[in-house]
Each structure stands twice: as structure tokens, then as C-alpha cells.
Backbone as ProteinMPNN parsed JSONL, in Angstrom:
{"seq_chain_A": "MILFENVTKRFGSLEAVKNLNLKIEKGELFGFLGPNGAGKTTTIKMLVGLINLTSGRIS", "coords_chain_A": {"N_chain_A": [[0.838, -1.176, 0.0], [0.449, 2.254, -0.717], [0.557, 5.325, 0.843], [-0.399, 8.61, 0.98], [-0.329, 11.316, 3.087], [-1.715, 14.285, 3.798], [0.092, 15.673, 2.067], [2.229, 18.176, 0.982], [3.925, 20.244, -1.332], [6.061, 22.861, -1.835], [7.505, 25.291, -3.96], [9.298, 27.835, -3.384], [7.047, 30.456, -3.275], [5.135, 29.111, -4.674], [2.694, 26.635, -4.585], [2.972, 23.511, -5.49], [1.864, 21.023, -4.998], [-0.835, 20.465, -2.883], [-1.869, 19.561, 0.253], [-2.333, 16.734, -0.307], [-4.081, 13.747, -0.117], [-4.06, 10.368, -0.402], [-4.662, 6.98, -1.098], [-3.33, 4.018, -2.19], [-3.955, 0.799, -2.85], [-2.329, -2.422, -2.557], [-1.813, -4.101, -5.6], [-3.633, -2.557, -6.974], [-4.401, -0.663, -9.883], [-3.289, 2.417, -10.977], [-3.488, 5.725, -12.24], [-2.186, 8.956, -13.155], [-3.792, 11.813, -14.155], [-4.122, 14.991, -15.678], [-3.956, 18.571, -16.278], [-1.135, 20.487, -17.641], [1.164, 21.482, -15.168], [-0.254, 20.624, -12.97], [0.822, 19.103, -10.942], [1.519, 16.442, -11.225], [4.037, 15.212, -12.018], [5.66, 16.186, -9.956], [4.475, 14.91, -7.762], [5.049, 12.182, -8.306], [7.858, 12.323, -8.231], [8.249, 12.945, -5.526], [7.242, 10.604, -4.389], [9.13, 8.636, -5.191], [11.378, 9.608, -3.991], [13.023, 11.57, -5.122], [12.694, 14.286, -4.729], [12.177, 16.293, -1.795], [9.437, 16.39, 0.546], [7.463, 19.259, 1.429], [5.712, 19.306, 3.535], [3.803, 16.864, 5.412], [3.314, 13.29, 4.864], [4.568, 10.307, 3.36], [3.987, 6.936, 3.048]], "CA_chain_A": [[0.0, 0.0, 0.0], [1.095, 3.568, -0.723], [-0.324, 6.256, 1.533], [-0.025, 10.022, 1.055], [-1.104, 11.964, 4.139], [-1.567, 15.746, 3.835], [1.365, 15.981, 1.416], [2.342, 19.48, 0.333], [5.245, 20.603, -1.856], [6.165, 24.252, -2.272], [8.721, 25.803, -4.581], [9.149, 29.249, -3.057], [5.656, 30.758, -2.931], [4.26, 28.268, -5.495], [2.296, 25.334, -4.042], [2.83, 22.576, -6.606], [0.939, 20.004, -4.483], [-1.372, 21.002, -1.628], [-2.677, 18.682, 1.113], [-2.728, 15.526, -1.037], [-4.389, 12.533, 0.627], [-4.274, 9.344, -1.417], [-4.335, 5.621, -0.668], [-3.296, 3.078, -3.306], [-3.822, -0.543, -2.283], [-1.515, -3.394, -3.285], [-2.511, -4.706, -6.73], [-4.471, -1.567, -7.646], [-3.837, 0.058, -11.021], [-3.567, 3.824, -10.731], [-2.88, 6.646, -13.193], [-2.312, 10.388, -12.894], [-4.241, 12.611, -15.293], [-4.363, 16.385, -15.351], [-3.316, 19.532, -17.181], [0.226, 20.925, -17.317], [1.273, 22.253, -13.933], [-1.176, 20.126, -11.944], [1.573, 18.46, -9.865], [1.681, 14.995, -11.473], [5.451, 14.848, -11.968], [6.122, 16.483, -8.602], [3.969, 13.844, -6.893], [5.842, 10.978, -8.57], [9.215, 12.566, -7.732], [8.204, 12.812, -4.069], [7.022, 9.186, -4.095], [10.363, 7.859, -5.378], [12.442, 10.203, -3.196], [13.888, 12.494, -5.867], [12.562, 15.592, -4.079], [11.617, 16.21, -0.448], [8.148, 17.017, 0.826], [7.463, 20.43, 2.297], [5.049, 18.807, 4.741], [3.019, 15.651, 5.23], [4.01, 12.006, 4.984], [4.311, 9.235, 2.402], [4.43, 5.642, 3.582]], "C_chain_A": [[0.892, 1.252, 0.0], [0.099, 4.548, -0.124], [0.304, 7.649, 1.561], [-0.93, 10.662, 2.102], [-0.764, 13.45, 4.2], [-0.244, 16.216, 3.228], [1.275, 17.323, 0.689], [3.776, 19.653, -0.146], [5.186, 22.026, -2.372], [7.519, 24.475, -2.927], [8.653, 27.313, -4.409], [7.718, 29.511, -2.621], [4.654, 29.91, -3.72], [3.968, 26.946, -4.786], [2.019, 24.398, -5.21], [1.847, 21.466, -6.255], [0.476, 20.502, -3.122], [-2.272, 19.98, -0.944], [-3.203, 17.443, 0.388], [-2.918, 14.366, -0.07], [-4.795, 11.481, -0.393], [-3.845, 8.002, -0.859], [-4.436, 4.709, -1.885], [-3.002, 1.704, -2.72], [-2.938, -1.418, -3.163], [-2.362, -4.035, -4.385], [-3.415, -3.762, -7.493], [-3.707, -0.932, -8.804], [-4.248, 1.512, -10.878], [-2.852, 4.666, -11.768], [-3.099, 8.085, -12.771], [-2.696, 11.093, -14.177], [-4.461, 14.038, -14.834], [-3.617, 17.292, -16.308], [-1.876, 19.821, -16.762], [0.202, 21.745, -16.033], [0.389, 21.776, -12.808], [-0.462, 19.422, -10.789], [1.804, 16.971, -10.045], [3.137, 14.555, -11.322], [6.027, 15.095, -10.583], [5.696, 15.386, -7.64], [4.779, 12.564, -7.069], [7.268, 11.149, -8.039], [9.275, 12.48, -6.211], [8.069, 11.346, -3.676], [8.322, 8.385, -4.172], [11.579, 8.484, -4.675], [13.391, 11.124, -3.933], [13.826, 13.915, -5.324], [11.896, 15.39, -2.722], [10.257, 16.883, -0.366], [8.379, 18.315, 1.581], [6.819, 20.051, 3.619], [4.23, 17.574, 4.388], [3.89, 14.413, 5.31], [3.599, 11.065, 3.864], [4.842, 7.952, 3.022], [3.924, 4.521, 2.708]], "O_chain_A": [[1.944, 1.285, 0.638], [-1.061, 4.597, -0.533], [1.397, 7.84, 2.095], [-2.154, 10.562, 2.016], [0.337, 13.828, 4.602], [0.451, 17.052, 3.805], [0.366, 17.562, -0.107], [4.723, 19.264, 0.537], [4.37, 22.358, -3.232], [8.536, 23.925, -2.504], [8.015, 27.998, -5.209], [7.223, 28.863, -1.699], [3.452, 29.981, -3.464], [4.894, 26.218, -4.427], [0.966, 24.475, -5.843], [1.084, 21.015, -7.109], [1.293, 20.914, -2.298], [-3.303, 19.581, -1.486], [-4.394, 17.141, 0.464], [-2.018, 14.043, 0.705], [-5.747, 11.669, -1.151], [-2.797, 7.89, -0.224], [-5.48, 4.631, -2.531], [-1.929, 1.475, -2.161], [-2.816, -1.183, -4.365], [-3.491, -4.461, -4.138], [-3.919, -4.121, -8.557], [-2.504, -0.694, -8.706], [-5.426, 1.809, -10.679], [-1.721, 4.355, -12.14], [-4.086, 8.399, -12.106], [-1.995, 10.98, -15.182], [-4.933, 14.27, -13.721], [-2.751, 16.843, -17.058], [-1.451, 19.449, -15.669], [-0.669, 22.592, -15.838], [0.283, 22.451, -11.784], [-1.081, 19.167, -9.755], [2.241, 16.299, -9.111], [3.428, 13.622, -10.574], [6.81, 14.284, -10.089], [6.482, 14.975, -6.787], [5.155, 11.93, -6.083], [7.826, 10.217, -7.46], [10.261, 11.987, -5.663], [8.714, 10.896, -2.729], [8.583, 7.545, -3.311], [12.683, 7.948, -4.757], [14.466, 11.434, -3.419], [14.793, 14.668, -5.442], [11.145, 14.434, -2.524], [9.963, 17.821, -1.108], [9.375, 18.458, 2.29], [7.305, 20.419, 4.688], [3.996, 17.28, 3.216], [5.037, 14.462, 5.755], [2.435, 11.024, 3.466], [5.989, 7.885, 3.462], [4.189, 3.352, 2.988]]}, "name": "protein", "num_of_chains": 1, "seq": "MILFENVTKRFGSLEAVKNLNLKIEKGELFGFLGPNGAGKTTTIKMLVGLINLTSGRIS"}
């Protein structure tokens, strides 16, 4: 299971991801869809540890 709890990422004054809460169960298929600048890539980078969270927790 992957669990995002109140995850926020800021770049200066820009909030790229704000208070994300998401639970993905083992075996679930999940995709990210959204317009440019919605935070999809930032979310994946936080998940794999390429960038640090501003606040919240991923487990």
C-alpha cells in the first residue's frame, strides 16, 4: 500500500501540491491525469524520493 497523508510541496511561494491525501492498495492500477502544472510529476518525484516534501508524509 502507498499512503499520502496531507502531502504538500512548495517551490518558493508556489504550491505545486497542496494537502494531497491518497491511498493506493496493493494490486491496484492507478494513473495520474491532469493539465500541465497540476503536480503529477512532482507527486511521482516525491514518491520515489527524488525531491523532499514540504510537509506531510508518504508511507
